Tab-separated table of C-alpha atoms and ligand atoms in Angstrom:
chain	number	residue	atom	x	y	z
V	17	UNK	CA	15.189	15.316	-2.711
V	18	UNK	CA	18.736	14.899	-1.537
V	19	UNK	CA	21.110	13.570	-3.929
V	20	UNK	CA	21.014	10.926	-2.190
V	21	UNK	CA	17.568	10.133	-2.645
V	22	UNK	CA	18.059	11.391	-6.689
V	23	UNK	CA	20.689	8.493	-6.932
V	24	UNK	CA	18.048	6.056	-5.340
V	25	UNK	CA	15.746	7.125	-8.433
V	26	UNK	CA	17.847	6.488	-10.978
V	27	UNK	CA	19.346	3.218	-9.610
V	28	UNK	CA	15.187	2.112	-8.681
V	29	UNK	CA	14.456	2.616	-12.291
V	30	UNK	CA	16.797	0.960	-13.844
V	31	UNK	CA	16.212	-1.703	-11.300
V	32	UNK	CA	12.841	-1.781	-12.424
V	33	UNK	CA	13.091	-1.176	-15.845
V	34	UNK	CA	15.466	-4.223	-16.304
V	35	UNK	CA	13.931	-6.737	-14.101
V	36	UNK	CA	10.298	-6.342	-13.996
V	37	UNK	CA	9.089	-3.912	-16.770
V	38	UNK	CA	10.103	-7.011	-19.567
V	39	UNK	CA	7.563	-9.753	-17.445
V	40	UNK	CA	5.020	-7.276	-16.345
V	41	UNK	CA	2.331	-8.187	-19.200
V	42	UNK	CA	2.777	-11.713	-18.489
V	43	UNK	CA	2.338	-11.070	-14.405
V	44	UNK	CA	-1.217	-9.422	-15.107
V	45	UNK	CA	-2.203	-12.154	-17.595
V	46	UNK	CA	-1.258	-14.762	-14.725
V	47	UNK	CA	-3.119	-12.195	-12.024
V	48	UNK	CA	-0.469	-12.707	-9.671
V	49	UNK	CA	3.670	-11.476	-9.183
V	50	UNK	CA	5.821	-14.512	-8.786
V	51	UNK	CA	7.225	-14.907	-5.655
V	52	UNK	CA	11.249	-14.340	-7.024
V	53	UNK	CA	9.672	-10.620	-7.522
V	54	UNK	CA	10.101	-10.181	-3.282
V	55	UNK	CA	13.402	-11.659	-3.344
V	56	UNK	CA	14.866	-10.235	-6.503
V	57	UNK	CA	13.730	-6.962	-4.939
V	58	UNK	CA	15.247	-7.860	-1.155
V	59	UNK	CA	18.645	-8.254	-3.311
V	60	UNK	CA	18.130	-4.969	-5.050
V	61	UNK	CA	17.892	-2.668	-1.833
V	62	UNK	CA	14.743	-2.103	-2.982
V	63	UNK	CA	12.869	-3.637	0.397
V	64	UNK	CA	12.770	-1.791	3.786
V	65	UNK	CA	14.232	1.238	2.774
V	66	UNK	CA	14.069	2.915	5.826
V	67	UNK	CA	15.245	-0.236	8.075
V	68	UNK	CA	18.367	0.581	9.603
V	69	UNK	CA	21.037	-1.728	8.056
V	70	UNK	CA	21.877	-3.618	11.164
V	71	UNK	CA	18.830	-5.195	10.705
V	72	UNK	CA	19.604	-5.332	7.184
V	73	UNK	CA	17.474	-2.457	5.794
V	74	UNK	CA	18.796	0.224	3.723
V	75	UNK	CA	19.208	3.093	6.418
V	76	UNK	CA	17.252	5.377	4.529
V	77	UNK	CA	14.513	7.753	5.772
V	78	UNK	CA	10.711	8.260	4.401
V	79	UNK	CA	12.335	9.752	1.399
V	80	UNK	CA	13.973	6.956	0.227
V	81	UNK	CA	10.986	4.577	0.571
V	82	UNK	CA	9.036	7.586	-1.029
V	83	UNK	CA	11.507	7.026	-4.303
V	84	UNK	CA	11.543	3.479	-4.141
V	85	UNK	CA	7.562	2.874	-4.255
V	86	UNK	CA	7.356	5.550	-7.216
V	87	UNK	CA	9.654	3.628	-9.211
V	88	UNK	CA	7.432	0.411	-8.718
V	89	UNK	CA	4.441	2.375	-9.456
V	90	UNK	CA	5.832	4.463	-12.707
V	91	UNK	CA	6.405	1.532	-14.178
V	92	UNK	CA	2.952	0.019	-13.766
V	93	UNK	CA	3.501	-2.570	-11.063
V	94	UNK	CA	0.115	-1.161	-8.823
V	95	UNK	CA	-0.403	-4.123	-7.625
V	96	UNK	CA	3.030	-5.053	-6.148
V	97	UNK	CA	2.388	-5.346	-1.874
V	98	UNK	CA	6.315	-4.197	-1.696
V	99	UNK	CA	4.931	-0.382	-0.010
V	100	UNK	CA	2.804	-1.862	2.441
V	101	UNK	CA	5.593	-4.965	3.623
V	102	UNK	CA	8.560	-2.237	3.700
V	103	UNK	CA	6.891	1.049	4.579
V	104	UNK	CA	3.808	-0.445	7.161
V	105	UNK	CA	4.756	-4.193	8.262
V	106	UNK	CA	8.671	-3.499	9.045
V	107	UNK	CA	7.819	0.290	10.595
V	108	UNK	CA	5.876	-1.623	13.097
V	109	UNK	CA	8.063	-4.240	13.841
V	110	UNK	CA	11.100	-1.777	14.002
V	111	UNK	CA	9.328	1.249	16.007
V	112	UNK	CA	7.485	-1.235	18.815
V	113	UNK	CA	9.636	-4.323	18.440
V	114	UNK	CA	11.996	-5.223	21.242
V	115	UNK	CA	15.476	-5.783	20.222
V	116	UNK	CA	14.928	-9.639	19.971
V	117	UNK	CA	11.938	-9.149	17.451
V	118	UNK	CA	13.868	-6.938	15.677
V	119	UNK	CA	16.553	-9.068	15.230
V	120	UNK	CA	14.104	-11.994	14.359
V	121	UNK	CA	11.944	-10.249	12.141
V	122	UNK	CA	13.892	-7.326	9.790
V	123	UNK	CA	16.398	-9.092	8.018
V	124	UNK	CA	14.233	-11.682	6.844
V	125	UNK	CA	11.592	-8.878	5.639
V	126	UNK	CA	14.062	-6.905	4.544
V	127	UNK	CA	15.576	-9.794	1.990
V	128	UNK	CA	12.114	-10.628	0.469
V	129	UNK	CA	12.537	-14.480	2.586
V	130	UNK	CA	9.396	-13.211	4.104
V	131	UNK	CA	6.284	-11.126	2.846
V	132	UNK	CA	4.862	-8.892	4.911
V	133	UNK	CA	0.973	-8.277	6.132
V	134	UNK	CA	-1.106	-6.730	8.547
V	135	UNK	CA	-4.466	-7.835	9.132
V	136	UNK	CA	-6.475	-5.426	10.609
V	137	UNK	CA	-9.902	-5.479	8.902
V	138	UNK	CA	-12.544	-8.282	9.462
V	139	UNK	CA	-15.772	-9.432	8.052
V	140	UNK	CA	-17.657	-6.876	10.793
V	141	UNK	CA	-15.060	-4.636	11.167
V	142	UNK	CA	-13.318	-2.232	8.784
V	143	UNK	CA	-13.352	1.516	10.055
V	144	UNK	CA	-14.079	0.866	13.197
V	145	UNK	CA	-11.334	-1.177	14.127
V	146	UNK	CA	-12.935	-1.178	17.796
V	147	UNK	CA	-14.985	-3.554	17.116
V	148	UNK	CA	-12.750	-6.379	16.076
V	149	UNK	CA	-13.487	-9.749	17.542
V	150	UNK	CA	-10.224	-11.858	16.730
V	151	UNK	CA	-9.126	-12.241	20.391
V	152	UNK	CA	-5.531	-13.318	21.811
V	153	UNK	CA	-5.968	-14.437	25.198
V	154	UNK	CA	-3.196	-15.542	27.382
V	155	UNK	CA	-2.749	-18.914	28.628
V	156	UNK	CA	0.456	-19.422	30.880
V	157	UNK	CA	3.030	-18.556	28.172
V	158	UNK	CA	1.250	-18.724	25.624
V	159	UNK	CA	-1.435	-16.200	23.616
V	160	UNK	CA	-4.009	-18.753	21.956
V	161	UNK	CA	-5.479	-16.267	18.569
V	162	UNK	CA	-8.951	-17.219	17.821
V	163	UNK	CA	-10.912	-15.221	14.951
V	164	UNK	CA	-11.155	-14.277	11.131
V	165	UNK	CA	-9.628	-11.071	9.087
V	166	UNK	CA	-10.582	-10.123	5.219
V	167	UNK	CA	-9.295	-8.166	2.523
V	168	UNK	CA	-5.877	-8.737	3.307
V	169	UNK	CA	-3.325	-7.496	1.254
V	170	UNK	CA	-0.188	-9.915	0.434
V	171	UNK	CA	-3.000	-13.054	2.253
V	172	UNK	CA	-1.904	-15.484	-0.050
V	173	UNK	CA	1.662	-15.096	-0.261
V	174	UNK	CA	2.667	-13.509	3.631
V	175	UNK	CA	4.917	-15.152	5.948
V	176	UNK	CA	4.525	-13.205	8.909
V	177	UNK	CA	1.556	-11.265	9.704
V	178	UNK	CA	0.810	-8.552	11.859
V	179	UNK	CA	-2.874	-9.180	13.504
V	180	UNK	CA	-4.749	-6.927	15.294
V	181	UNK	CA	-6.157	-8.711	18.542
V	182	UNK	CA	-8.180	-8.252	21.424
V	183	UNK	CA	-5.823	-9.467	24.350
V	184	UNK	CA	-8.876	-7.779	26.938
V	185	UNK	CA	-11.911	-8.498	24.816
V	186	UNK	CA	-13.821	-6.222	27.602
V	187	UNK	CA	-12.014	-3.622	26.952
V	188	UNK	CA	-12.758	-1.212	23.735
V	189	UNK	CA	-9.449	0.251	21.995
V	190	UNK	CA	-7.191	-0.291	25.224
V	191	UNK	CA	-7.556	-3.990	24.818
V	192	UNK	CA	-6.554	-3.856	21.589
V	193	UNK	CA	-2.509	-5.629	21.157
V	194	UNK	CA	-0.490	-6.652	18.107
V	195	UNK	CA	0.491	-9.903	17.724
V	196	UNK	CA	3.102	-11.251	14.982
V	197	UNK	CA	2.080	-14.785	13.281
V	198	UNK	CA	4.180	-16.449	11.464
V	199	UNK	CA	2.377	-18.746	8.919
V	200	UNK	CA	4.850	-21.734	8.806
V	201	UNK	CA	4.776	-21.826	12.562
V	202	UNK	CA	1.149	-21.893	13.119
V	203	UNK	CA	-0.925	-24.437	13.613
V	204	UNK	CA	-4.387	-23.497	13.304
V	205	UNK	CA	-3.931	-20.906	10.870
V	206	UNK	CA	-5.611	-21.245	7.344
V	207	UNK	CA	-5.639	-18.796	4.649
V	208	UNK	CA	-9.020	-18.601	2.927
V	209	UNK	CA	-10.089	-17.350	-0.178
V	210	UNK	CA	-8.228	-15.314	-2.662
V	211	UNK	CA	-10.677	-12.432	-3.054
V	212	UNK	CA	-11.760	-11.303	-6.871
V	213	UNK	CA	-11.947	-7.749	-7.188
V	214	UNK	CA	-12.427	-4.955	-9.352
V	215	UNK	CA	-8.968	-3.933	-10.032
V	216	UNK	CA	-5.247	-4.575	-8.736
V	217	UNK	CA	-5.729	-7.884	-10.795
V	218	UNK	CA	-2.028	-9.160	-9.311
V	219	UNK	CA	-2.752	-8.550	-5.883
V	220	UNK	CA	-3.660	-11.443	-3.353
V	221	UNK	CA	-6.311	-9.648	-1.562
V	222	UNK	CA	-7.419	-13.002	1.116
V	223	UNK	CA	-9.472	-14.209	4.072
V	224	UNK	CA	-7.207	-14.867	7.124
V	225	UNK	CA	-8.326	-17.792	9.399
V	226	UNK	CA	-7.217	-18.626	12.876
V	227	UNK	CA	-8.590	-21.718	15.002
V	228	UNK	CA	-6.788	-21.741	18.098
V	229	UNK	CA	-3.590	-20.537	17.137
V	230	UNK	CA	-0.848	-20.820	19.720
V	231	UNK	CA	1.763	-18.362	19.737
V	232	UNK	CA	4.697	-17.644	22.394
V	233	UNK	CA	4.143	-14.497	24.876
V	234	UNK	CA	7.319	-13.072	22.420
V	235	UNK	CA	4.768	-12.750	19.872
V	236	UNK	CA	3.396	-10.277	21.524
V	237	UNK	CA	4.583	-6.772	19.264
V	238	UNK	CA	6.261	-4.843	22.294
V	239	UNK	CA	6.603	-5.997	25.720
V	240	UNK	CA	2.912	-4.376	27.076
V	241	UNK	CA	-0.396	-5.706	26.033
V	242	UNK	CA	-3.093	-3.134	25.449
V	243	UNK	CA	-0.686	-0.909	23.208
V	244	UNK	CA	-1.773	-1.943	19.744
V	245	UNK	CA	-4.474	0.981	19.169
V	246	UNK	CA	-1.919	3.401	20.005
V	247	UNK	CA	0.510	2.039	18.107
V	248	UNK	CA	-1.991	1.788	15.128
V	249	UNK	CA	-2.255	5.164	16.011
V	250	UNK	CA	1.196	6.272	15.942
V	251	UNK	CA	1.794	4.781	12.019
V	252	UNK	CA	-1.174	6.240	10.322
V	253	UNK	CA	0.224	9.205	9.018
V	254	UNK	CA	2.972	7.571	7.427
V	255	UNK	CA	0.661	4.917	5.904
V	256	UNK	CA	-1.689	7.015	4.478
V	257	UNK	CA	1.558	8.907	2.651
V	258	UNK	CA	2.334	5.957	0.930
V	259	UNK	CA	-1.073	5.945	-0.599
V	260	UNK	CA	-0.988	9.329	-1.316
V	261	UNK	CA	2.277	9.055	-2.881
V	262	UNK	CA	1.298	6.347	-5.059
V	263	UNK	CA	-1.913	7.994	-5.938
V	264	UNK	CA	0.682	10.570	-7.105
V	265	UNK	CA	2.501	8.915	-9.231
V	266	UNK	CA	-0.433	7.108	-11.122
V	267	UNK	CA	-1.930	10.408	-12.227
V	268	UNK	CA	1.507	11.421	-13.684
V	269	UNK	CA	1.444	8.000	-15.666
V	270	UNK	CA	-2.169	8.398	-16.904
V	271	UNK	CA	-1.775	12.154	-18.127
V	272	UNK	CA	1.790	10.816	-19.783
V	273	UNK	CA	0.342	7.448	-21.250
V	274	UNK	CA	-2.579	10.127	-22.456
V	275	UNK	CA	-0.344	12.703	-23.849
V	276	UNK	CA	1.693	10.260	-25.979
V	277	UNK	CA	-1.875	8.046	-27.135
V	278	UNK	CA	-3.674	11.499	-27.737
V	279	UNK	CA	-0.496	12.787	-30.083
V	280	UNK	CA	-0.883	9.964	-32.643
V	281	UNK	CA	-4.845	8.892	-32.815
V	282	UNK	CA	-6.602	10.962	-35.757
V	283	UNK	CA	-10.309	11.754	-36.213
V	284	UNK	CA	-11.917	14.043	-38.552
V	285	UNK	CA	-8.626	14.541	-40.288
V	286	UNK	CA	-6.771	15.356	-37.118
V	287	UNK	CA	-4.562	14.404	-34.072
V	288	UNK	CA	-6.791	13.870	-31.448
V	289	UNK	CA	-4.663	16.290	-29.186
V	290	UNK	CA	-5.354	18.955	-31.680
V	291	UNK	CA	-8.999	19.087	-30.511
V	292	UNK	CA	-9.404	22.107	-28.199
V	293	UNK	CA	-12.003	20.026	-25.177
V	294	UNK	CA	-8.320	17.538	-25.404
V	295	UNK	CA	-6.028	20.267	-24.829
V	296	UNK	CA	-8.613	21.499	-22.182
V	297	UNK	CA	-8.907	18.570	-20.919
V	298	UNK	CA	-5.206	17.335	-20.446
V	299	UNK	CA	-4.261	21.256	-18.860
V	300	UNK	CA	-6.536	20.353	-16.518
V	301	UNK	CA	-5.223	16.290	-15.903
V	302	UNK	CA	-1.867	18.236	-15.470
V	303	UNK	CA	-2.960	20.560	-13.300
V	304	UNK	CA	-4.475	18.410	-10.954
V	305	UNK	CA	-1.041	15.876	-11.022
V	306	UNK	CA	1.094	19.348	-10.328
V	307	UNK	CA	-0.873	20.123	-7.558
V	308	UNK	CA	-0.988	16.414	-6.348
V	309	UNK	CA	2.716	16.181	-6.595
V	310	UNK	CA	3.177	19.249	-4.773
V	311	UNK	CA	1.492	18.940	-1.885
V	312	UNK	CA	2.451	15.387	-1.666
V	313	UNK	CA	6.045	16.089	-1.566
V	314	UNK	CA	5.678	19.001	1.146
V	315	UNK	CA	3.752	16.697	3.081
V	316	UNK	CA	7.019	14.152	2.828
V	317	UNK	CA	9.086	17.603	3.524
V	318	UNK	CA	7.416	17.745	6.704
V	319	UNK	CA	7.047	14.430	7.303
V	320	UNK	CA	11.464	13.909	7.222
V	321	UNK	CA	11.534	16.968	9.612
V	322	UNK	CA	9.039	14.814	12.241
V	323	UNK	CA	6.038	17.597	11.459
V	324	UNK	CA	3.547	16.029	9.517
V	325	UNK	CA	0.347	15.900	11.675
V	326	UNK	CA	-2.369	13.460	11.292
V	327	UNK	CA	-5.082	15.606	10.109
V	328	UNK	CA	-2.644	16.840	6.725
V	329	UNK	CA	-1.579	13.501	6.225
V	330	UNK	CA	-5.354	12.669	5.996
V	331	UNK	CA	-5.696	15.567	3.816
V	332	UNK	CA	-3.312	14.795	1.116
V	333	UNK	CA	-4.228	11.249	1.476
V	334	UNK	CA	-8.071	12.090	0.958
V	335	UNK	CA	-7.000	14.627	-2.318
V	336	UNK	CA	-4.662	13.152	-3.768
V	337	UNK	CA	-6.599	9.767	-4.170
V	338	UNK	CA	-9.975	11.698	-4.939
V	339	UNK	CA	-8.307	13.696	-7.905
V	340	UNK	CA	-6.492	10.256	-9.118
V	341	UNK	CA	-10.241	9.077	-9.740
V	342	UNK	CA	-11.273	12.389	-12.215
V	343	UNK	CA	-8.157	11.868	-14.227
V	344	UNK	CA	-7.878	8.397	-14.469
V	345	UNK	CA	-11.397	8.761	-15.802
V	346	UNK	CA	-11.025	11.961	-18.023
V	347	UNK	CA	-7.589	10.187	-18.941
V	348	UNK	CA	-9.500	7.569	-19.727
V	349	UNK	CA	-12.127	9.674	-21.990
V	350	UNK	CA	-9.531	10.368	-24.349
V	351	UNK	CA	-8.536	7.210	-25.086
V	352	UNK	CA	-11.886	5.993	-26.333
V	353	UNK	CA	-13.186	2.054	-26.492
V	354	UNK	CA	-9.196	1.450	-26.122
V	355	UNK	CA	-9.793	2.874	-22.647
V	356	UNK	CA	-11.935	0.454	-21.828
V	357	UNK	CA	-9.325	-2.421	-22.969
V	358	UNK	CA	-7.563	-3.999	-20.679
V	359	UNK	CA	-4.749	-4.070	-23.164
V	360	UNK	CA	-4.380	-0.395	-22.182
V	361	UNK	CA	-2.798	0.428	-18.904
V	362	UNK	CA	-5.385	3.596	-18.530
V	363	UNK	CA	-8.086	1.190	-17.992
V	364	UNK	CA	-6.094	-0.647	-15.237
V	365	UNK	CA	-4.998	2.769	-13.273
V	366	UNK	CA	-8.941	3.168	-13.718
V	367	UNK	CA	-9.579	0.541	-11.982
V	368	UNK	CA	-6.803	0.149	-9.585
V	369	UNK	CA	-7.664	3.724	-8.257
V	370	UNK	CA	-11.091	2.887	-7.263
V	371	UNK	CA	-9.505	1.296	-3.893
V	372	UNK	CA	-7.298	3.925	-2.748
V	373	UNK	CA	-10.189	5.767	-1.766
V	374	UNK	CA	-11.399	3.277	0.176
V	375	UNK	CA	-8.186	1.075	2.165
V	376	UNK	CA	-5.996	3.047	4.379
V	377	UNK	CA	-8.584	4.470	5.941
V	378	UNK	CA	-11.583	5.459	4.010
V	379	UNK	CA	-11.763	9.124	2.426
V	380	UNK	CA	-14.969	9.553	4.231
V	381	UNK	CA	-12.795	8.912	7.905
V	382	UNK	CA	-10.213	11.201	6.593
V	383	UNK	CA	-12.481	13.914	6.569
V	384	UNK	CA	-13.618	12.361	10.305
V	385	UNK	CA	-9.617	13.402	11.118
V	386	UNK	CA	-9.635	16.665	9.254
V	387	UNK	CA	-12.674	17.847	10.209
V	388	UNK	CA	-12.184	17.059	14.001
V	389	UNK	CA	-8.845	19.335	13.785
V	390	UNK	CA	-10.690	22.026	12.499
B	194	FAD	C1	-8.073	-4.229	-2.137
B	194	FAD	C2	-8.128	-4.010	-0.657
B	194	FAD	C3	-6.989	-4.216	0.110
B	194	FAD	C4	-7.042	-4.058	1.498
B	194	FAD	N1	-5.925	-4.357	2.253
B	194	FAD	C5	-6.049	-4.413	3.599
B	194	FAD	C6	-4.981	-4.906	4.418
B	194	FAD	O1	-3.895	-5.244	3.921
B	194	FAD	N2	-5.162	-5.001	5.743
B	194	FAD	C7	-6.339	-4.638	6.327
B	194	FAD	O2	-6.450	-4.747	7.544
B	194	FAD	N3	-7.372	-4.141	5.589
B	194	FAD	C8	-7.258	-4.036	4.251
B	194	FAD	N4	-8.309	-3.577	3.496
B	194	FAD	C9	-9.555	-3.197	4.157
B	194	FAD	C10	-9.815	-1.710	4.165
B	194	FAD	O3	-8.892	-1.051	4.996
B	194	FAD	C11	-11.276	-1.501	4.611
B	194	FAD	O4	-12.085	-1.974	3.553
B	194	FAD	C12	-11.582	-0.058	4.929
B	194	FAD	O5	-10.940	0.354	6.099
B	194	FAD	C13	-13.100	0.179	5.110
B	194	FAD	O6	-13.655	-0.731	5.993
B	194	FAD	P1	-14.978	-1.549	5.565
B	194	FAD	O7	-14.702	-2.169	4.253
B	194	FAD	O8	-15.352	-2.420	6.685
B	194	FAD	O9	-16.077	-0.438	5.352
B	194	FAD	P2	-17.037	0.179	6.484
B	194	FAD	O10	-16.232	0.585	7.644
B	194	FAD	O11	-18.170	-0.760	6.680
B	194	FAD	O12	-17.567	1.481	5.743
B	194	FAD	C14	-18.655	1.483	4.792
B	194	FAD	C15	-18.912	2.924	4.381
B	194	FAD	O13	-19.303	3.687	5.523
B	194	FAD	C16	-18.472	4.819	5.676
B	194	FAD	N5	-18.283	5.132	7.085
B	194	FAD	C17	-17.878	4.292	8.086
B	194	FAD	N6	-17.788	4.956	9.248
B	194	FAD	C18	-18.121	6.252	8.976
B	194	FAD	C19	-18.226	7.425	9.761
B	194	FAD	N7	-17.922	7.436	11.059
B	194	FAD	N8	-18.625	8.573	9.165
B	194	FAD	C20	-18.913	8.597	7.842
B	194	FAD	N9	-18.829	7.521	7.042
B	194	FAD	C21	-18.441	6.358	7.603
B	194	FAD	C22	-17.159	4.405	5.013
B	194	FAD	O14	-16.394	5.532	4.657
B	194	FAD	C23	-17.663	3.621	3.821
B	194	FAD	O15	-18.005	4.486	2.793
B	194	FAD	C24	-8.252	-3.652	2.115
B	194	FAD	C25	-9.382	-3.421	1.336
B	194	FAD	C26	-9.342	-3.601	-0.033
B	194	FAD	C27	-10.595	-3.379	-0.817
């Protein structure tokens, strides 16, 4: 960390600490984050880190949005969107926009007036993004967007989404383009059902619609049709670090929520930490985080110096979120039937760390990546 980046840390968690931690209770009893949390964040700096501030960003580097999604997630906001709209939507906007998208699109994003999505996966299509059906086919100047996306993150709440779209329906990935909707300004999109889930309770998880939706040829992410698989592509290893970080950063809060429960529950006549299979049990809970955090953070090394390669990002993405899942539940173990309360944070990192192996890319296709760079 640069001190740079260590002043970020402090300033995110006291950002945090004052103006979420207090409500944070009465967010997951209401299963969603109000929508002030986007702009109240915007205000804070704490949005599109790594924008560059003439489009009203932060200027930062990966770093910075590194810092910035640990504070979020230290303090038990999992379910916040805030890492995918600053460190996936903007990126893609920023890296493939023209200069007139980028002008249209950042500041807004970057000021919370507009959440973030990207809508990639649909009912039929998840992994294998190749076979997508929502189409975007060009008629004079415009790109009519016919088709239906699910399981998208920030559905309910996001202004502009990015949607993956077959602009040559023939062809497989190299017909593949992304194209920017912007719910207030399109007719003919619908959002559909707010999906209920097994964890990340806050989280508006949704069905995307679209009926004929007719957007401008400047909708168009870019200037060439065809590019969208590439520039899928181009992000992943970057997207799956913000998983990995976060997966990071939960483990450290279950082993220190454990730690501190352990210390002052008594059985038999003694601390529950002063059984030896506890002690055993949390060396090995540390352990794990240690090694989680370290990799992690030499993957971000690498990652600043433009070396991180696709098959190590999938690698620490893969471990890191794999070992979150043995010590939320060992964690978890310790805690006994108050575990299993939802009163107790460890049973919500439980359950929010089911999905990380699964979104971003499945574990399973991370191994795909890894294995095919062997
Ligand atoms: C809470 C949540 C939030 C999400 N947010 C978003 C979002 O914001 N935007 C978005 O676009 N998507 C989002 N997703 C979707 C997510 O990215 C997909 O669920 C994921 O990519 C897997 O696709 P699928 O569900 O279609 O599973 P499938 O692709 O049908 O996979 C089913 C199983 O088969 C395995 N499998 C598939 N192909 C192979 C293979 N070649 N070799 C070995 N095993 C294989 C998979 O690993 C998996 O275990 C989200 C999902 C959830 C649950």
């Amino acid at each position: 960390m640069s001190e740079e980046h260590v002043l970020l840390e402090e300033q995110a968690d006291r950002f945090v600490k004052s103006e979420f931690v207090p409500h944070i209770e009465k967010w997951h009893e209401e299963k969603i984050y109000p929508r002030e949390v986007w702009t109240k964040a915007g205000k804070a700096g704490m949005l599109c880190a790594m924008i560059p501030e003439e489009y009203g960003g932060s200027g930062g580097n990966f770093g910075h949005e590194a810092v910035i999604n640990r504070a979020y997630s230290l303090a038990g906001m999992d379910s916040f969107g805030a890492p995918l709209h600053s460190g996936i939507v903007a990126p893609y906007i920023m890296r493939f926009g023209t200069e007139e998208q980028k002008k249209r699109w950042l500041p807004k994003l970057a000021s919370g007036e507009y959440v973030g999505a990207i809508a990639m996966s649909e009912p039929g299509a998840g992994s294998d993004l190749q076979r997508i059906r929502t189409t975007a086919v060009k008629k004079g100047n415009r790109y009519v967007v016919n088709g239906s996306k699910i399981f998208i993150t920030n559905g309910q709440r996001a202004d502009l989404i990015v949607v993956v779209a077959k602009t040559d329906p023939r062809e497989g990935a190299k017909g593949v383009s992304l194209m920017v909707v912007e719910a207030d300004d399109a007719p003919g999109f619908r959002r559909g059902r707010r999906l209920k889930k097994l964890g990340n309770d806050e989280a508006d998880t949704s069905e995307l619609f679209f009926d004929d939706v007719s957007l401008p040829t400047e909708n168009l992410l870019g200037t060439e049709e065809g590019q969208g698989f590439k520039q899928l592509m181009h992000e992943l290893p970057q997207e799956r670090m913000i998983v990995a970080y976060h997966a990071v950063a939960m483990m450290e809060r279950a082993v220190g929520m454990t730690i501190e429960y352990v210390r002052q529950r008594e059985a038999f006549g003694k601390k529950i930490i002063e059984f030896q299979n506890t002690q055993f049990e949390l060396a090995a809970c540390k352990t794990e985080a240690v090694i989680a955090k370290t990799f992690a953070d030499e993957c971000i090394h690498r990652g600043l110096k433009g070396e991180l390669d696709n098959a190590t990002a999938a690698m620490c993405k893969y471990w890191t979120t794999d070992a979150l899942g043995k010590v939320a539940d060992r964690c978890l173990q310790l805690f006994g039937g108050y575990g299993y309360m939802d009163e107790f944070p460890i049973s919500r990192i439980y359950r929010d760390a089911r999905v990380m192996r699964i979104y971003a890319g499945t574990n399973e296709i991370m191994k795909l990546v890894i294995a095919r760079n062997l």
